[in-house]
mmCIF file with all atom_site columns, C-alpha atoms in Angstrom:
data_model
loop_
_atom_site.group_PDB
_atom_site.id
_atom_site.type_symbol
_atom_site.label_atom_id
_atom_site.label_alt_id
_atom_site.label_comp_id
_atom_site.label_asym_id
_atom_site.label_entity_id
_atom_site.label_seq_id
_atom_site.pdbx_PDB_ins_code
_atom_site.Cartn_x
_atom_site.Cartn_y
_atom_site.Cartn_z
_atom_site.occupancy
_atom_site.B_iso_or_equiv
_atom_site.pdbx_formal_charge
_atom_site.auth_seq_id
_atom_site.auth_comp_id
_atom_site.auth_asym_id
_atom_site.auth_atom_id
_atom_site.pdbx_PDB_model_num
ATOM 1   C CA . UNK A 1 1   ? 0.000   0.000  0.000   1.00 44.00 ? 59  UNK A CA 1
ATOM 2   C CA . UNK A 1 2   ? 2.848   2.416  0.752   1.00 51.00 ? 60  UNK A CA 1
ATOM 3   C CA . UNK A 1 3   ? 4.324   1.802  -2.707  1.00 42.00 ? 61  UNK A CA 1
ATOM 4   C CA . UNK A 1 4   ? 1.028   2.868  -4.323  1.00 45.00 ? 62  UNK A CA 1
ATOM 5   C CA . UNK A 1 5   ? 0.967   6.091  -2.274  1.00 40.00 ? 63  UNK A CA 1
ATOM 6   C CA . UNK A 1 6   ? 4.570   6.929  -3.178  1.00 36.00 ? 64  UNK A CA 1
ATOM 7   C CA . UNK A 1 7   ? 3.957   6.156  -6.864  1.00 37.00 ? 65  UNK A CA 1
ATOM 8   C CA . UNK A 1 8   ? 0.838   8.339  -6.859  1.00 36.00 ? 66  UNK A CA 1
ATOM 9   C CA . UNK A 1 9   ? 2.742   11.176 -5.191  1.00 37.00 ? 67  UNK A CA 1
ATOM 10  C CA . UNK A 1 10  ? 5.548   10.946 -7.770  1.00 38.00 ? 68  UNK A CA 1
ATOM 11  C CA . UNK A 1 11  ? 3.040   10.982 -10.630 1.00 38.00 ? 69  UNK A CA 1
ATOM 12  C CA . UNK A 1 12  ? 1.234   14.012 -9.162  1.00 36.00 ? 70  UNK A CA 1
ATOM 13  C CA . UNK A 1 13  ? 4.518   15.900 -8.728  1.00 34.00 ? 71  UNK A CA 1
ATOM 14  C CA . UNK A 1 14  ? 5.586   15.077 -12.273 1.00 37.00 ? 72  UNK A CA 1
ATOM 15  C CA . UNK A 1 15  ? 2.265   16.141 -13.794 1.00 35.00 ? 73  UNK A CA 1
ATOM 16  C CA . UNK A 1 16  ? 1.966   19.353 -11.757 1.00 35.00 ? 74  UNK A CA 1
ATOM 17  C CA . UNK A 1 17  ? 5.504   20.464 -12.655 1.00 36.00 ? 75  UNK A CA 1
ATOM 18  C CA . UNK A 1 18  ? 4.455   20.570 -16.317 1.00 42.00 ? 76  UNK A CA 1
ATOM 19  C CA . UNK A 1 19  ? 1.917   23.338 -15.720 1.00 49.00 ? 77  UNK A CA 1
ATOM 20  C CA . UNK A 1 20  ? 2.923   27.001 -15.772 1.00 52.00 ? 78  UNK A CA 1
ATOM 21  C CA . UNK A 1 21  ? 2.559   28.845 -12.496 1.00 66.00 ? 79  UNK A CA 1
ATOM 22  C CA . UNK A 1 22  ? -0.016  31.629 -12.719 1.00 80.00 ? 80  UNK A CA 1
ATOM 23  C CA . UNK A 1 23  ? 0.613   34.675 -10.568 1.00 88.00 ? 81  UNK A CA 1
ATOM 24  C CA . UNK A 1 24  ? -2.353  37.022 -10.162 1.00 94.00 ? 82  UNK A CA 1
ATOM 25  C CA . UNK A 1 25  ? -1.661  40.587 -9.049  1.00 96.00 ? 83  UNK A CA 1
ATOM 26  C CA . UNK A 1 26  ? -4.128  43.356 -8.282  1.00 97.00 ? 84  UNK A CA 1
ATOM 27  C CA . UNK A 1 27  ? -3.137  46.798 -9.590  1.00 97.00 ? 85  UNK A CA 1
ATOM 28  C CA . UNK A 1 28  ? -4.745  50.228 -9.564  1.00 96.00 ? 86  UNK A CA 1
ATOM 29  C CA . UNK A 1 29  ? -4.658  52.073 -12.866 1.00 94.00 ? 87  UNK A CA 1
ATOM 30  C CA . UNK A 1 30  ? -6.712  55.014 -14.025 1.00 86.00 ? 88  UNK A CA 1
ATOM 31  C CA . UNK A 1 31  ? -8.460  54.979 -10.614 1.00 92.00 ? 89  UNK A CA 1
ATOM 32  C CA . UNK A 1 32  ? -9.768  51.447 -11.205 1.00 96.00 ? 90  UNK A CA 1
ATOM 33  C CA . UNK A 1 33  ? -8.625  48.105 -9.814  1.00 97.00 ? 91  UNK A CA 1
ATOM 34  C CA . UNK A 1 34  ? -7.485  45.513 -12.354 1.00 97.00 ? 92  UNK A CA 1
ATOM 35  C CA . UNK A 1 35  ? -6.099  41.994 -12.088 1.00 98.00 ? 93  UNK A CA 1
ATOM 36  C CA . UNK A 1 36  ? -3.094  40.932 -14.143 1.00 98.00 ? 94  UNK A CA 1
ATOM 37  C CA . UNK A 1 37  ? -1.416  37.576 -14.729 1.00 97.00 ? 95  UNK A CA 1
ATOM 38  C CA . UNK A 1 38  ? 1.592   36.389 -16.699 1.00 94.00 ? 96  UNK A CA 1
ATOM 39  C CA . UNK A 1 39  ? 0.103   33.301 -18.391 1.00 92.00 ? 97  UNK A CA 1
ATOM 40  C CA . UNK A 1 40  ? -2.631  33.350 -21.081 1.00 94.00 ? 98  UNK A CA 1
ATOM 41  C CA . UNK A 1 41  ? -2.205  29.994 -22.814 1.00 93.00 ? 99  UNK A CA 1
ATOM 42  C CA . UNK A 1 42  ? 0.163   31.320 -25.506 1.00 95.00 ? 100 UNK A CA 1
ATOM 43  C CA . UNK A 1 43  ? 3.952   31.799 -25.267 1.00 96.00 ? 101 UNK A CA 1
ATOM 44  C CA . UNK A 1 44  ? 3.817   35.581 -24.783 1.00 97.00 ? 102 UNK A CA 1
ATOM 45  C CA . UNK A 1 45  ? 7.189   35.896 -23.078 1.00 97.00 ? 103 UNK A CA 1
ATOM 46  C CA . UNK A 1 46  ? 10.182  36.758 -25.225 1.00 97.00 ? 104 UNK A CA 1
ATOM 47  C CA . UNK A 1 47  ? 11.535  39.539 -27.409 1.00 98.00 ? 105 UNK A CA 1
ATOM 48  C CA . UNK A 1 48  ? 9.252   41.730 -29.553 1.00 98.00 ? 106 UNK A CA 1
ATOM 49  C CA . UNK A 1 49  ? 11.011  43.883 -32.157 1.00 98.00 ? 107 UNK A CA 1
ATOM 50  C CA . UNK A 1 50  ? 10.072  46.803 -34.373 1.00 97.00 ? 108 UNK A CA 1
ATOM 51  C CA . UNK A 1 51  ? 10.961  45.813 -37.964 1.00 96.00 ? 109 UNK A CA 1
ATOM 52  C CA . UNK A 1 52  ? 13.555  43.334 -36.665 1.00 95.00 ? 110 UNK A CA 1
ATOM 53  C CA . UNK A 1 53  ? 15.416  45.850 -34.491 1.00 96.00 ? 111 UNK A CA 1
ATOM 54  C CA . UNK A 1 54  ? 14.918  48.471 -31.787 1.00 96.00 ? 112 UNK A CA 1
ATOM 55  C CA . UNK A 1 55  ? 12.766  49.677 -30.161 1.00 97.00 ? 113 UNK A CA 1
ATOM 56  C CA . UNK A 1 56  ? 11.989  46.435 -28.359 1.00 98.00 ? 114 UNK A CA 1
ATOM 57  C CA . UNK A 1 57  ? 9.746   44.991 -25.712 1.00 98.00 ? 115 UNK A CA 1
ATOM 58  C CA . UNK A 1 58  ? 11.064  42.035 -23.742 1.00 98.00 ? 116 UNK A CA 1
ATOM 59  C CA . UNK A 1 59  ? 8.708   40.097 -21.483 1.00 98.00 ? 117 UNK A CA 1
ATOM 60  C CA . UNK A 1 60  ? 10.355  37.704 -19.026 1.00 97.00 ? 118 UNK A CA 1
ATOM 61  C CA . UNK A 1 61  ? 8.554   34.761 -17.404 1.00 94.00 ? 119 UNK A CA 1
ATOM 62  C CA . UNK A 1 62  ? 8.850   36.223 -13.902 1.00 95.00 ? 120 UNK A CA 1
ATOM 63  C CA . UNK A 1 63  ? 6.702   39.265 -14.794 1.00 96.00 ? 121 UNK A CA 1
ATOM 64  C CA . UNK A 1 64  ? 9.600   41.643 -15.373 1.00 98.00 ? 122 UNK A CA 1
ATOM 65  C CA . UNK A 1 65  ? 11.198  42.821 -18.592 1.00 98.00 ? 123 UNK A CA 1
ATOM 66  C CA . UNK A 1 66  ? 12.093  45.879 -20.651 1.00 98.00 ? 124 UNK A CA 1
ATOM 67  C CA . UNK A 1 67  ? 10.086  48.385 -22.642 1.00 98.00 ? 125 UNK A CA 1
ATOM 68  C CA . UNK A 1 68  ? 11.689  50.746 -25.133 1.00 98.00 ? 126 UNK A CA 1
ATOM 69  C CA . UNK A 1 69  ? 9.925   53.678 -26.745 1.00 97.00 ? 127 UNK A CA 1
ATOM 70  C CA . UNK A 1 70  ? 11.046  55.089 -30.098 1.00 96.00 ? 128 UNK A CA 1
ATOM 71  C CA . UNK A 1 71  ? 14.353  57.000 -29.878 1.00 96.00 ? 129 UNK A CA 1
ATOM 72  C CA . UNK A 1 72  ? 14.768  56.166 -26.181 1.00 97.00 ? 130 UNK A CA 1
ATOM 73  C CA . UNK A 1 73  ? 16.748  53.697 -24.076 1.00 97.00 ? 131 UNK A CA 1
ATOM 74  C CA . UNK A 1 74  ? 15.064  50.478 -22.943 1.00 97.00 ? 132 UNK A CA 1
ATOM 75  C CA . UNK A 1 75  ? 13.752  50.694 -19.386 1.00 98.00 ? 133 UNK A CA 1
ATOM 76  C CA . UNK A 1 76  ? 12.979  47.963 -16.825 1.00 98.00 ? 134 UNK A CA 1
ATOM 77  C CA . UNK A 1 77  ? 9.310   47.113 -16.258 1.00 98.00 ? 135 UNK A CA 1
ATOM 78  C CA . UNK A 1 78  ? 6.925   44.848 -14.419 1.00 98.00 ? 136 UNK A CA 1
ATOM 79  C CA . UNK A 1 79  ? 4.079   43.571 -16.574 1.00 98.00 ? 137 UNK A CA 1
ATOM 80  C CA . UNK A 1 80  ? 0.957   41.459 -16.736 1.00 98.00 ? 138 UNK A CA 1
ATOM 81  C CA . UNK A 1 81  ? -2.022  40.730 -18.967 1.00 98.00 ? 139 UNK A CA 1
ATOM 82  C CA . UNK A 1 82  ? -5.478  41.749 -17.743 1.00 98.00 ? 140 UNK A CA 1
ATOM 83  C CA . UNK A 1 83  ? -7.346  38.807 -16.268 1.00 98.00 ? 141 UNK A CA 1
ATOM 84  C CA . UNK A 1 84  ? -10.245 37.995 -13.986 1.00 97.00 ? 142 UNK A CA 1
ATOM 85  C CA . UNK A 1 85  ? -9.772  37.709 -10.246 1.00 95.00 ? 143 UNK A CA 1
ATOM 86  C CA . UNK A 1 86  ? -9.485  33.926 -10.710 1.00 94.00 ? 144 UNK A CA 1
ATOM 87  C CA . UNK A 1 87  ? -6.760  34.263 -13.378 1.00 94.00 ? 145 UNK A CA 1
ATOM 88  C CA . UNK A 1 88  ? -8.692  33.762 -16.609 1.00 95.00 ? 146 UNK A CA 1
ATOM 89  C CA . UNK A 1 89  ? -7.325  36.161 -19.238 1.00 96.00 ? 147 UNK A CA 1
ATOM 90  C CA . UNK A 1 90  ? -9.696  38.817 -20.562 1.00 97.00 ? 148 UNK A CA 1
ATOM 91  C CA . UNK A 1 91  ? -9.618  39.185 -24.334 1.00 97.00 ? 149 UNK A CA 1
ATOM 92  C CA . UNK A 1 92  ? -11.547 40.167 -27.428 1.00 97.00 ? 150 UNK A CA 1
ATOM 93  C CA . UNK A 1 93  ? -11.874 37.388 -30.005 1.00 96.00 ? 151 UNK A CA 1
ATOM 94  C CA . UNK A 1 94  ? -11.544 38.381 -33.639 1.00 93.00 ? 152 UNK A CA 1
ATOM 95  C CA . UNK A 1 95  ? -11.800 36.305 -36.828 1.00 93.00 ? 153 UNK A CA 1
ATOM 96  C CA . UNK A 1 96  ? -8.294  34.784 -36.563 1.00 95.00 ? 154 UNK A CA 1
ATOM 97  C CA . UNK A 1 97  ? -6.812  36.646 -33.615 1.00 97.00 ? 155 UNK A CA 1
ATOM 98  C CA . UNK A 1 98  ? -7.348  37.518 -29.957 1.00 97.00 ? 156 UNK A CA 1
ATOM 99  C CA . UNK A 1 99  ? -6.561  40.923 -28.410 1.00 98.00 ? 157 UNK A CA 1
ATOM 100 C CA . UNK A 1 100 ? -5.463  41.274 -24.789 1.00 98.00 ? 158 UNK A CA 1
ATOM 101 C CA . UNK A 1 101 ? -4.594  44.263 -22.606 1.00 98.00 ? 159 UNK A CA 1
ATOM 102 C CA . UNK A 1 102 ? -0.952  44.289 -21.539 1.00 98.00 ? 160 UNK A CA 1
ATOM 103 C CA . UNK A 1 103 ? -0.308  46.435 -18.471 1.00 98.00 ? 161 UNK A CA 1
ATOM 104 C CA . UNK A 1 104 ? 3.232   47.571 -17.676 1.00 98.00 ? 162 UNK A CA 1
ATOM 105 C CA . UNK A 1 105 ? 4.906   49.913 -15.232 1.00 97.00 ? 163 UNK A CA 1
ATOM 106 C CA . UNK A 1 106 ? 8.460   51.222 -15.291 1.00 97.00 ? 164 UNK A CA 1
ATOM 107 C CA . UNK A 1 107 ? 10.446  50.162 -12.225 1.00 97.00 ? 165 UNK A CA 1
ATOM 108 C CA . UNK A 1 108 ? 13.119  52.869 -12.506 1.00 96.00 ? 166 UNK A CA 1
ATOM 109 C CA . UNK A 1 109 ? 10.693  55.667 -11.576 1.00 93.00 ? 167 UNK A CA 1
ATOM 110 C CA . UNK A 1 110 ? 8.348   55.285 -8.596  1.00 88.00 ? 168 UNK A CA 1
ATOM 111 C CA . UNK A 1 111 ? 6.050   58.094 -9.796  1.00 89.00 ? 169 UNK A CA 1
ATOM 112 C CA . UNK A 1 112 ? 5.053   56.374 -13.048 1.00 92.00 ? 170 UNK A CA 1
ATOM 113 C CA . UNK A 1 113 ? 1.538   54.983 -13.421 1.00 95.00 ? 171 UNK A CA 1
ATOM 114 C CA . UNK A 1 114 ? 0.516   51.673 -14.998 1.00 97.00 ? 172 UNK A CA 1
ATOM 115 C CA . UNK A 1 115 ? 0.263   51.918 -18.795 1.00 97.00 ? 173 UNK A CA 1
ATOM 116 C CA . UNK A 1 116 ? -1.959  49.733 -20.989 1.00 97.00 ? 174 UNK A CA 1
ATOM 117 C CA . UNK A 1 117 ? -1.238  48.657 -24.571 1.00 98.00 ? 175 UNK A CA 1
ATOM 118 C CA . UNK A 1 118 ? -2.699  46.022 -26.876 1.00 98.00 ? 176 UNK A CA 1
ATOM 119 C CA . UNK A 1 119 ? -1.155  42.566 -27.148 1.00 98.00 ? 177 UNK A CA 1
ATOM 120 C CA . UNK A 1 120 ? -2.589  40.590 -30.066 1.00 98.00 ? 178 UNK A CA 1
ATOM 121 C CA . UNK A 1 121 ? -2.118  36.934 -30.974 1.00 98.00 ? 179 UNK A CA 1
ATOM 122 C CA . UNK A 1 122 ? -2.664  36.078 -34.670 1.00 98.00 ? 180 UNK A CA 1
ATOM 123 C CA . UNK A 1 123 ? -3.319  32.364 -35.094 1.00 95.00 ? 181 UNK A CA 1
ATOM 124 C CA . UNK A 1 124 ? -2.891  31.833 -38.853 1.00 95.00 ? 182 UNK A CA 1
ATOM 125 C CA . UNK A 1 125 ? 0.341   33.816 -39.224 1.00 97.00 ? 183 UNK A CA 1
ATOM 126 C CA . UNK A 1 126 ? 1.706   32.635 -35.836 1.00 97.00 ? 184 UNK A CA 1
ATOM 127 C CA . UNK A 1 127 ? 2.619   36.210 -34.876 1.00 98.00 ? 185 UNK A CA 1
ATOM 128 C CA . UNK A 1 128 ? 2.168   38.286 -31.748 1.00 98.00 ? 186 UNK A CA 1
ATOM 129 C CA . UNK A 1 129 ? 2.174   42.069 -31.690 1.00 98.00 ? 187 UNK A CA 1
ATOM 130 C CA . UNK A 1 130 ? 2.510   44.642 -28.940 1.00 98.00 ? 188 UNK A CA 1
ATOM 131 C CA . UNK A 1 131 ? 1.005   48.002 -29.905 1.00 97.00 ? 189 UNK A CA 1
ATOM 132 C CA . UNK A 1 132 ? 0.519   46.608 -33.408 1.00 96.00 ? 190 UNK A CA 1
ATOM 133 C CA . UNK A 1 133 ? 4.175   47.228 -34.272 1.00 97.00 ? 191 UNK A CA 1
ATOM 134 C CA . UNK A 1 134 ? 6.457   45.128 -32.025 1.00 98.00 ? 192 UNK A CA 1
ATOM 135 C CA . UNK A 1 135 ? 6.500   41.629 -33.494 1.00 98.00 ? 193 UNK A CA 1
ATOM 136 C CA . UNK A 1 136 ? 7.330   38.185 -32.150 1.00 98.00 ? 194 UNK A CA 1
ATOM 137 C CA . UNK A 1 137 ? 6.883   34.909 -34.033 1.00 97.00 ? 195 UNK A CA 1
ATOM 138 C CA . UNK A 1 138 ? 5.677   31.902 -32.055 1.00 95.00 ? 196 UNK A CA 1
ATOM 139 C CA . UNK A 1 139 ? 5.172   28.171 -32.469 1.00 90.00 ? 197 UNK A CA 1
ATOM 140 C CA . UNK A 1 140 ? 2.286   26.048 -31.255 1.00 79.00 ? 198 UNK A CA 1
ATOM 141 C CA . UNK A 1 141 ? 3.279   24.229 -28.089 1.00 69.00 ? 199 UNK A CA 1
ATOM 142 C CA . UNK A 1 142 ? 2.492   20.526 -28.232 1.00 61.00 ? 200 UNK A CA 1
#
């Protein structure tokens, strides 16, 4: 009987380690409370480039990264995608894409407010865009 319990525990640990950890954070932006998370079911982390170069947006798995505006240096950020209080991402479904709200805040200036921009996932072309101009290609995860 003990062997069955140990085997079940090992299987549960193995299976649960394969799932991404969702972190839900409550923020206040534009005098309204919002919930953000870092997992939406698509590989949104990574480097987004403008025409293959700078300015860039880099989203890291731990909810940090860098955001660079045109003709400026890249700056450190914290980020998340708008979600429900339970962690389900909020989005608008189009014909062959989904649009999400990406919230970010610069960490090098404590007086800066949260900023929202569009993050879109285009299924047929396998592309993701931030603000419609920063591009990242992605592959379906199997």
